[in-house]
Amino acid sequence: MRIHSVAVYHIRMPLVTTFATSTHSRNERDALLIEVRDTDGYVGWGEVVAGYAPYYSPETVLTAEHMLNEFLIPALFDGPLHHPGDFLDRVGWMRNHRMAKAGVEMALWDLYGKHLGRSLKDLLGGTRDRVPVGVSVGLQENPQRLVQVVEAYLNQGYRRIKLKIRPGQDVLFVRAVREAFPEVPLQVDANSAYDLETARTALRPLDDMNLLLIEQPLAYDDLWDHHKLQQEFRTPLCLDESITSAEKARKAMEMDAARVINIKVGRVGGLTEAVRIHDLAAQQKVPVWCGGMLETGIGRAANLALASLPNFRLPGDISATDRYYELDITHERFALNDDGTITVPQGPGLGVRVNREALAFYTVHSMTYYNNAL
Ligand code: OSB
Ligand code: MG
């Protein structure tokens, strides 16, 4: 694959419902889409999941654009690529900026799959054609409202519910949902809203609510305090923000700081690293699941392919398209099957096609880079 040109689109899409976490609330989502074109005329797409502001990760759409413009796109133009791994080797010297790298790597996997006529699922070693999914429910005003929102999702067919929590909106809210739906697989996500002391006391009652897991209660880069907290809780702790690489995952598992791992392609620097974490966790008998960043159909297709690997043993935050967007960037829309799963795309690469009209509609600005060395 010789890269002829790269287009970068900064998109902003309205969300169907406001999404509030312990850190912020938004009713639209910013992201970058990357379109890589090679000299054989094949096109690959990738999604950079960095947001408008550094609430979840230090990266933003603008830091990602800077990295693309200055370093990542020049690396793509620096000679032929035989595999997405060649690109990773060229940018291995760059510290952090994992979401920016992951977006480019995703586009290369799509391109690579199209060249070979093989799906991303097959290329990554996926073993299932449909994957169990759940829904991540943002913070709601009061427990009654939360129960209503959860009920609506259960009626749509979701089989697993994740509740966002934060200090003051935790135990009473979770208890209301647990009492209304005693059997539903339930988990919570604090997005780092507590410290060791406040978590010990505030989250204690959650340990008796039969939760699948408690996600990232403590600092976004912490391992050690999660280890300490885990020793006092029966409920498995799951790390999201803290796991930025396979190396971090190894350390977290060695110190019993994560009995479950949320894998997000962007957060860990791409699909290759995501598979590495999956494999490492499988060796340690630690279950993983696929997290979400409110992706468009592009990132969602990649998540589905990844979640088809065997150690993705818990339902992912990969909801149907209509949970997020009225009009998506891809022609394909993902729907929930009757068994609470979503079907993994089968076509070459990501297996989705971009709707150019929708793309133009959502684009804030775009830039095309040409390979001058050709
Ligand atoms: O912590 O999992 C998170 C969205 C933005 C930032 C962080 C998180 C989330 C989600 C979204 O929970 C889940 C989804 O994409 O459905
Ligand atoms: Mg999370």
Short mmCIF file of C-alpha atoms and ligand atoms in Angstrom, two decimals:
data_model
loop_
_atom_site.label_atom_id
_atom_site.label_comp_id
_atom_site.label_asym_id
_atom_site.label_seq_id
_atom_site.Cartn_x
_atom_site.Cartn_y
_atom_site.Cartn_z
CA MET A 1 0.00 0.00 0.00
CA ARG A 2 1.37 3.36 -1.08
CA ILE A 3 -0.58 6.26 0.40
CA HIS A 4 -1.59 8.79 -2.23
CA SER A 5 -3.56 11.22 -0.04
CA VAL A 6 -5.17 11.63 3.34
CA ALA A 7 -8.27 13.67 4.16
CA VAL A 8 -9.04 14.71 7.73
CA TYR A 9 -12.58 15.77 8.66
CA HIS A 10 -13.45 17.47 11.94
CA ILE A 11 -17.08 16.49 12.45
CA ARG A 12 -19.65 17.60 15.02
CA MET A 13 -22.81 15.51 15.35
CA PRO A 14 -25.89 16.13 17.52
CA LEU A 15 -26.60 13.30 19.96
CA VAL A 16 -30.11 11.89 20.22
CA THR A 17 -29.95 12.45 24.01
CA THR A 18 -27.63 14.51 26.18
CA PHE A 19 -24.88 12.33 27.62
CA ALA A 20 -23.70 13.26 31.12
CA THR A 21 -20.84 11.65 33.01
CA SER A 22 -19.21 12.66 36.30
CA THR A 23 -16.89 14.95 34.36
CA HIS A 24 -19.13 16.72 31.84
CA SER A 25 -22.34 16.80 29.86
CA ARG A 26 -22.70 17.16 26.09
CA ASN A 27 -25.46 17.06 23.52
CA GLU A 28 -23.17 16.92 20.51
CA ARG A 29 -20.04 14.98 19.77
CA ASP A 30 -16.84 16.08 18.06
CA ALA A 31 -14.47 13.64 16.40
CA LEU A 32 -12.05 13.38 13.48
CA LEU A 33 -12.57 11.05 10.56
CA ILE A 34 -9.59 10.00 8.49
CA GLU A 35 -9.80 8.94 4.88
CA VAL A 36 -6.69 7.27 3.51
CA ARG A 37 -6.43 6.71 -0.24
CA ASP A 38 -3.71 4.57 -1.81
CA THR A 39 -2.19 4.54 -5.28
CA ASP A 40 -4.30 1.48 -6.25
CA GLY A 41 -7.45 3.54 -5.63
CA TYR A 42 -8.52 1.79 -2.41
CA VAL A 43 -9.90 3.92 0.41
CA GLY A 44 -9.75 3.25 4.16
CA TRP A 45 -11.56 5.08 6.96
CA GLY A 46 -10.65 5.61 10.59
CA GLU A 47 -12.10 7.50 13.54
CA VAL A 48 -10.20 9.55 16.13
CA VAL A 49 -12.31 9.47 19.30
CA ALA A 50 -10.68 12.46 21.02
CA GLY A 51 -13.31 14.93 22.17
CA TYR A 52 -13.81 18.66 22.07
CA ALA A 53 -12.16 19.15 25.48
CA PRO A 54 -9.77 17.02 27.57
CA TYR A 55 -12.35 15.67 30.04
CA TYR A 56 -11.85 11.97 29.41
CA SER A 57 -8.40 11.92 27.89
CA PRO A 58 -5.72 14.63 27.56
CA GLU A 59 -6.23 14.50 23.79
CA THR A 60 -8.67 16.71 21.91
CA VAL A 61 -9.66 16.98 18.27
CA LEU A 62 -7.16 19.85 17.91
CA THR A 63 -4.20 18.09 19.51
CA ALA A 64 -5.00 15.12 17.26
CA GLU A 65 -5.07 17.35 14.18
CA HIS A 66 -1.73 18.78 15.14
CA MET A 67 -0.22 15.28 15.47
CA LEU A 68 -1.74 14.21 12.15
CA ASN A 69 -0.55 17.25 10.29
CA GLU A 70 2.95 17.33 11.72
CA PHE A 71 3.90 13.69 12.31
CA LEU A 72 1.36 10.96 11.57
CA ILE A 73 0.51 11.86 7.98
CA PRO A 74 4.18 12.43 7.04
CA ALA A 75 4.83 8.92 8.45
CA LEU A 76 2.11 7.53 6.15
CA PHE A 77 3.82 9.14 3.16
CA ASP A 78 7.25 7.86 4.13
CA GLY A 79 7.39 4.83 1.79
CA PRO A 80 5.11 1.85 1.14
CA LEU A 81 3.29 0.09 3.98
CA HIS A 82 2.85 -3.68 3.83
CA HIS A 83 0.80 -3.92 7.01
CA PRO A 84 -0.75 -1.49 9.56
CA GLY A 85 2.09 -2.58 11.86
CA ASP A 86 4.61 -0.82 9.59
CA PHE A 87 2.92 2.47 10.43
CA LEU A 88 3.07 1.71 14.16
CA ASP A 89 6.81 1.07 13.84
CA ARG A 90 7.29 4.46 12.19
CA VAL A 91 5.47 6.37 14.93
CA GLY A 92 6.64 4.27 17.87
CA TRP A 93 8.92 7.10 18.99
CA MET A 94 5.92 9.40 19.62
CA ARG A 95 4.79 9.56 23.21
CA ASN A 96 1.08 9.36 23.96
CA HIS A 97 -1.39 10.80 21.38
CA ARG A 98 -2.88 7.33 21.25
CA MET A 99 -6.26 8.37 19.91
CA ALA A 100 -4.66 10.15 16.97
CA LYS A 101 -2.50 7.09 16.19
CA ALA A 102 -5.47 4.75 16.62
CA GLY A 103 -7.54 6.69 14.07
CA VAL A 104 -4.83 6.36 11.43
CA GLU A 105 -4.19 2.73 12.26
CA MET A 106 -7.93 2.01 11.91
CA ALA A 107 -7.94 3.55 8.43
CA LEU A 108 -4.97 1.36 7.50
CA TRP A 109 -6.70 -1.80 8.77
CA ASP A 110 -9.73 -0.87 6.66
CA LEU A 111 -7.49 -0.32 3.63
CA TYR A 112 -5.56 -3.53 4.28
CA GLY A 113 -8.77 -5.55 4.61
CA LYS A 114 -10.09 -4.12 1.35
CA HIS A 115 -6.86 -5.09 -0.44
CA LEU A 116 -7.14 -8.66 0.82
CA GLY A 117 -10.92 -8.86 0.53
CA ARG A 118 -11.09 -9.87 4.18
CA SER A 119 -13.10 -8.49 7.08
CA LEU A 120 -11.45 -6.80 10.04
CA LYS A 121 -13.08 -9.44 12.25
CA ASP A 122 -11.18 -12.19 10.41
CA LEU A 123 -7.93 -10.24 10.32
CA LEU A 124 -8.03 -9.71 14.09
CA GLY A 125 -8.95 -13.31 14.88
CA GLY A 126 -12.60 -12.76 15.79
CA THR A 127 -14.62 -15.89 16.45
CA ARG A 128 -18.25 -14.70 16.64
CA ASP A 129 -20.68 -13.26 14.10
CA ARG A 130 -22.77 -11.34 16.67
CA VAL A 131 -21.67 -9.84 19.94
CA PRO A 132 -23.64 -9.18 23.14
CA VAL A 133 -24.03 -5.47 23.85
CA GLY A 134 -25.35 -3.20 26.55
CA VAL A 135 -26.14 0.46 26.97
CA SER A 136 -24.31 3.15 28.94
CA VAL A 137 -26.87 5.41 30.62
CA GLY A 138 -25.79 8.97 31.38
CA LEU A 139 -26.48 10.73 34.70
CA GLN A 140 -30.15 11.59 35.23
CA GLU A 141 -31.81 14.22 37.44
CA ASN A 142 -33.31 11.86 40.00
CA PRO A 143 -33.69 8.13 40.66
CA GLN A 144 -37.26 7.95 39.30
CA ARG A 145 -36.19 9.46 36.00
CA LEU A 146 -33.22 7.06 35.84
CA VAL A 147 -35.51 4.06 36.35
CA GLN A 148 -37.72 5.30 33.47
CA VAL A 149 -34.75 5.71 31.15
CA VAL A 150 -33.42 2.26 32.05
CA GLU A 151 -36.85 0.71 31.52
CA ALA A 152 -37.06 2.23 28.04
CA TYR A 153 -33.70 0.69 27.11
CA LEU A 154 -34.73 -2.70 28.53
CA ASN A 155 -37.90 -2.53 26.43
CA GLN A 156 -35.72 -1.92 23.38
CA GLY A 157 -33.97 -5.22 24.12
CA TYR A 158 -30.74 -4.25 25.89
CA ARG A 159 -29.67 -7.03 28.25
CA ARG A 160 -27.04 -5.17 30.24
CA ILE A 161 -27.19 -1.71 31.77
CA LYS A 162 -24.33 0.55 32.79
CA LEU A 163 -25.12 3.52 35.02
CA LYS A 164 -22.90 6.58 35.26
CA ILE A 165 -22.39 7.66 38.87
CA ARG A 166 -20.77 10.52 40.76
CA PRO A 167 -20.73 11.71 44.38
CA GLY A 168 -24.31 12.61 45.32
CA GLN A 169 -25.72 10.61 42.42
CA ASP A 170 -24.69 7.09 43.30
CA VAL A 171 -26.15 4.72 45.89
CA LEU A 172 -29.76 5.96 45.85
CA PHE A 173 -29.82 5.97 42.06
CA VAL A 174 -28.29 2.53 41.67
CA ARG A 175 -30.48 1.07 44.40
CA ALA A 176 -33.62 2.39 42.69
CA VAL A 177 -32.64 0.64 39.46
CA ARG A 178 -31.64 -2.56 41.25
CA GLU A 179 -34.97 -2.68 43.11
CA ALA A 180 -36.97 -2.00 39.96
CA PHE A 181 -35.06 -4.66 37.97
CA PRO A 182 -33.68 -7.23 40.42
CA GLU A 183 -32.31 -9.58 37.75
CA VAL A 184 -30.84 -7.23 35.16
CA PRO A 185 -27.06 -7.40 34.65
CA LEU A 186 -25.99 -4.03 36.03
CA GLN A 187 -22.69 -2.16 36.34
CA VAL A 188 -21.59 1.37 37.22
CA ASP A 189 -18.97 3.82 35.91
CA ALA A 190 -17.63 6.73 38.00
CA ASN A 191 -15.14 8.15 35.48
CA SER A 192 -12.66 8.87 38.32
CA ALA A 193 -15.06 10.89 40.49
CA TYR A 194 -13.88 9.50 43.87
CA ASP A 195 -10.69 9.19 45.85
CA LEU A 196 -9.81 6.24 48.06
CA GLU A 197 -11.45 7.72 51.16
CA THR A 198 -14.69 8.86 49.55
CA ALA A 199 -14.99 5.64 47.54
CA ARG A 200 -14.58 3.48 50.65
CA THR A 201 -17.57 5.06 52.33
CA ALA A 202 -19.77 6.27 49.49
CA LEU A 203 -19.53 3.12 47.37
CA ARG A 204 -19.68 0.55 50.20
CA PRO A 205 -23.45 -0.15 49.76
CA LEU A 206 -22.91 -0.90 46.07
CA ASP A 207 -20.97 -4.00 47.08
CA ASP A 208 -24.29 -5.62 48.09
CA MET A 209 -26.20 -4.79 44.92
CA ASN A 210 -25.00 -7.68 42.79
CA LEU A 211 -23.17 -5.50 40.26
CA LEU A 212 -21.10 -7.00 37.45
CA LEU A 213 -18.36 -4.47 38.14
CA ILE A 214 -17.47 -0.96 39.30
CA GLU A 215 -15.65 0.96 36.55
CA GLN A 216 -12.84 3.45 37.20
CA PRO A 217 -13.92 4.83 40.59
CA LEU A 218 -10.53 6.50 41.30
CA ALA A 219 -8.06 8.78 39.52
CA TYR A 220 -7.78 8.47 35.74
CA ASP A 221 -4.13 7.41 35.86
CA ASP A 222 -4.19 5.41 39.10
CA LEU A 223 -3.42 1.73 39.66
CA TRP A 224 -2.30 1.42 43.28
CA ASP A 225 -5.33 2.90 45.03
CA HIS A 226 -7.59 0.75 42.87
CA HIS A 227 -5.62 -2.23 44.16
CA LYS A 228 -6.23 -1.09 47.75
CA LEU A 229 -9.92 -0.51 47.14
CA GLN A 230 -10.31 -3.89 45.44
CA GLN A 231 -9.05 -5.64 48.59
CA GLU A 232 -12.07 -4.22 50.44
CA PHE A 233 -14.72 -4.97 47.79
CA ARG A 234 -16.19 -8.25 46.54
CA THR A 235 -17.47 -6.60 43.36
CA PRO A 236 -14.78 -6.68 40.65
CA LEU A 237 -13.21 -3.32 39.87
CA CYS A 238 -12.84 -2.60 36.16
CA LEU A 239 -10.34 -0.11 34.77
CA ASP A 240 -11.03 2.14 31.80
CA GLU A 241 -9.03 5.42 31.81
CA SER A 242 -6.00 3.93 33.63
CA ILE A 243 -5.32 1.26 30.99
CA THR A 244 -3.54 3.03 28.15
CA SER A 245 -1.36 0.14 26.95
CA ALA A 246 -0.71 -3.59 27.28
CA GLU A 247 2.06 -2.73 29.70
CA LYS A 248 -0.34 -0.85 31.98
CA ALA A 249 -2.77 -3.76 31.70
CA ARG A 250 -0.08 -6.20 32.78
CA LYS A 251 0.82 -4.10 35.81
CA ALA A 252 -2.81 -3.64 36.79
CA MET A 253 -3.44 -7.38 36.63
CA GLU A 254 -0.21 -8.21 38.51
CA MET A 255 -1.16 -5.91 41.37
CA ASP A 256 -4.84 -6.93 41.44
CA ALA A 257 -6.04 -3.46 40.52
CA ALA A 258 -8.35 -4.65 37.73
CA ARG A 259 -10.34 -7.87 37.77
CA VAL A 260 -12.01 -6.79 34.54
CA ILE A 261 -10.65 -4.54 31.77
CA ASN A 262 -12.58 -2.16 29.53
CA ILE A 263 -10.76 -2.00 26.18
CA LYS A 264 -11.20 1.08 24.00
CA VAL A 265 -9.33 1.17 20.72
CA GLY A 266 -8.58 4.90 20.89
CA ARG A 267 -7.47 4.98 24.51
CA VAL A 268 -4.87 2.23 24.00
CA GLY A 269 -3.46 3.50 20.68
CA GLY A 270 -5.20 1.23 18.21
CA LEU A 271 -6.50 -2.19 17.30
CA THR A 272 -3.11 -3.91 17.49
CA GLU A 273 -2.61 -2.83 21.11
CA ALA A 274 -6.24 -3.65 21.90
CA VAL A 275 -5.72 -7.24 20.71
CA ARG A 276 -2.50 -7.42 22.74
CA ILE A 277 -4.42 -6.47 25.89
CA HIS A 278 -7.14 -8.97 25.02
CA ASP A 279 -4.56 -11.77 24.69
CA LEU A 280 -2.72 -10.84 27.88
CA ALA A 281 -5.97 -10.70 29.86
CA ALA A 282 -7.03 -14.07 28.41
CA GLN A 283 -3.76 -15.61 29.71
CA GLN A 284 -4.49 -14.16 33.15
CA LYS A 285 -8.15 -15.28 32.99
CA VAL A 286 -9.25 -11.66 33.30
CA PRO A 287 -12.40 -10.94 31.25
CA VAL A 288 -12.46 -7.89 28.98
CA TRP A 289 -15.25 -5.97 27.28
CA CYS A 290 -15.34 -3.32 24.59
CA GLY A 291 -15.89 0.24 25.79
CA GLY A 292 -17.44 2.98 23.70
CA MET A 293 -16.80 6.63 22.87
CA LEU A 294 -20.16 7.39 21.21
CA GLU A 295 -18.58 6.39 17.90
CA THR A 296 -19.96 6.95 14.41
CA GLY A 297 -20.63 3.89 12.25
CA ILE A 298 -16.90 3.80 11.43
CA GLY A 299 -15.59 3.39 14.98
CA ARG A 300 -18.61 1.24 15.85
CA ALA A 301 -17.75 -1.20 13.04
CA ALA A 302 -14.21 -1.48 14.43
CA ASN A 303 -15.54 -2.04 17.96
CA LEU A 304 -17.82 -4.84 16.75
CA ALA A 305 -14.94 -6.58 14.96
CA LEU A 306 -12.76 -6.31 18.06
CA ALA A 307 -15.53 -7.49 20.39
CA SER A 308 -15.88 -10.67 18.31
CA LEU A 309 -12.64 -12.00 19.86
CA PRO A 310 -13.19 -14.79 22.40
CA ASN A 311 -12.09 -13.12 25.65
CA PHE A 312 -14.62 -10.28 25.22
CA ARG A 313 -16.74 -12.09 27.77
CA LEU A 314 -18.94 -9.21 28.98
CA PRO A 315 -21.34 -7.16 26.83
CA GLY A 316 -19.78 -4.07 25.24
CA ASP A 317 -20.82 -0.40 25.34
CA ILE A 318 -21.69 -0.81 21.66
CA SER A 319 -25.30 0.24 21.36
CA ALA A 320 -27.48 0.45 18.27
CA THR A 321 -27.04 3.49 16.02
CA ASP A 322 -30.40 4.98 17.07
CA ARG A 323 -29.19 5.28 20.67
CA TYR A 324 -26.72 7.92 19.43
CA TYR A 325 -27.55 9.48 16.06
CA GLU A 326 -30.58 10.17 13.92
CA LEU A 327 -28.36 10.31 10.85
CA ASP A 328 -25.02 8.50 10.95
CA ILE A 329 -21.92 8.97 8.81
CA THR A 330 -22.21 5.45 7.39
CA HIS A 331 -24.98 4.09 5.19
CA GLU A 332 -25.04 1.04 7.45
CA ARG A 333 -26.98 1.44 10.69
CA PHE A 334 -26.46 -1.05 13.49
CA ALA A 335 -29.57 -2.51 15.08
CA LEU A 336 -30.14 -4.69 18.10
CA ASN A 337 -30.98 -8.34 17.37
CA ASP A 338 -33.69 -10.09 19.41
CA ASP A 339 -31.06 -11.79 21.56
CA GLY A 340 -29.46 -8.51 22.70
CA THR A 341 -26.57 -8.75 20.25
CA ILE A 342 -25.38 -6.68 17.30
CA THR A 343 -24.17 -8.39 14.13
CA VAL A 344 -20.48 -7.94 13.24
CA PRO A 345 -19.91 -6.47 9.75
CA GLN A 346 -18.76 -9.11 7.26
CA GLY A 347 -17.57 -7.04 4.29
CA PRO A 348 -13.91 -6.31 3.50
CA GLY A 349 -12.12 -4.11 6.05
CA LEU A 350 -14.54 -2.32 8.37
CA GLY A 351 -17.40 -3.39 6.12
CA VAL A 352 -19.12 0.01 6.09
CA ARG A 353 -19.62 2.71 3.43
CA VAL A 354 -19.48 6.44 4.15
CA ASN A 355 -22.51 8.57 3.30
CA ARG A 356 -20.85 11.59 1.63
CA GLU A 357 -23.89 13.81 2.11
CA ALA A 358 -24.02 13.09 5.84
CA LEU A 359 -20.27 13.65 6.05
CA ALA A 360 -20.56 17.07 4.36
CA PHE A 361 -23.47 17.94 6.64
CA TYR A 362 -21.50 17.24 9.82
CA THR A 363 -18.08 18.55 8.75
CA VAL A 364 -16.85 21.63 10.65
CA HIS A 365 -13.71 21.79 8.57
CA SER A 366 -11.55 19.45 6.55
CA MET A 367 -8.10 19.27 5.06
CA THR A 368 -6.60 17.07 2.38
CA TYR A 369 -2.91 16.18 2.31
CA TYR A 370 -1.19 14.86 -0.83
CA ASN A 371 1.91 12.74 -0.96
CA ASN A 372 4.42 14.94 -2.79
CA ALA A 373 6.97 12.14 -2.99
CA LEU A 374 4.93 10.20 -5.56
O1 OSB B 1 -16.22 6.11 30.47
O2 OSB B 1 -17.04 4.67 29.15
C1 OSB B 1 -16.81 5.86 29.41
C2 OSB B 1 -18.33 8.07 26.69
C3 OSB B 1 -17.42 9.10 26.66
C4 OSB B 1 -16.37 9.09 27.54
C5 OSB B 1 -16.21 8.04 28.46
C6 OSB B 1 -17.12 6.99 28.48
C7 OSB B 1 -18.21 7.02 27.59
C8 OSB B 1 -19.25 6.01 27.56
C9 OSB B 1 -19.96 5.85 26.24
O3 OSB B 1 -19.61 5.38 28.53
C10 OSB B 1 -20.43 4.48 25.96
C11 OSB B 1 -20.97 4.38 24.54
O4 OSB B 1 -20.25 4.72 23.57
O5 OSB B 1 -22.11 3.96 24.40
MG MG B 2 -15.67 4.30 31.44
#
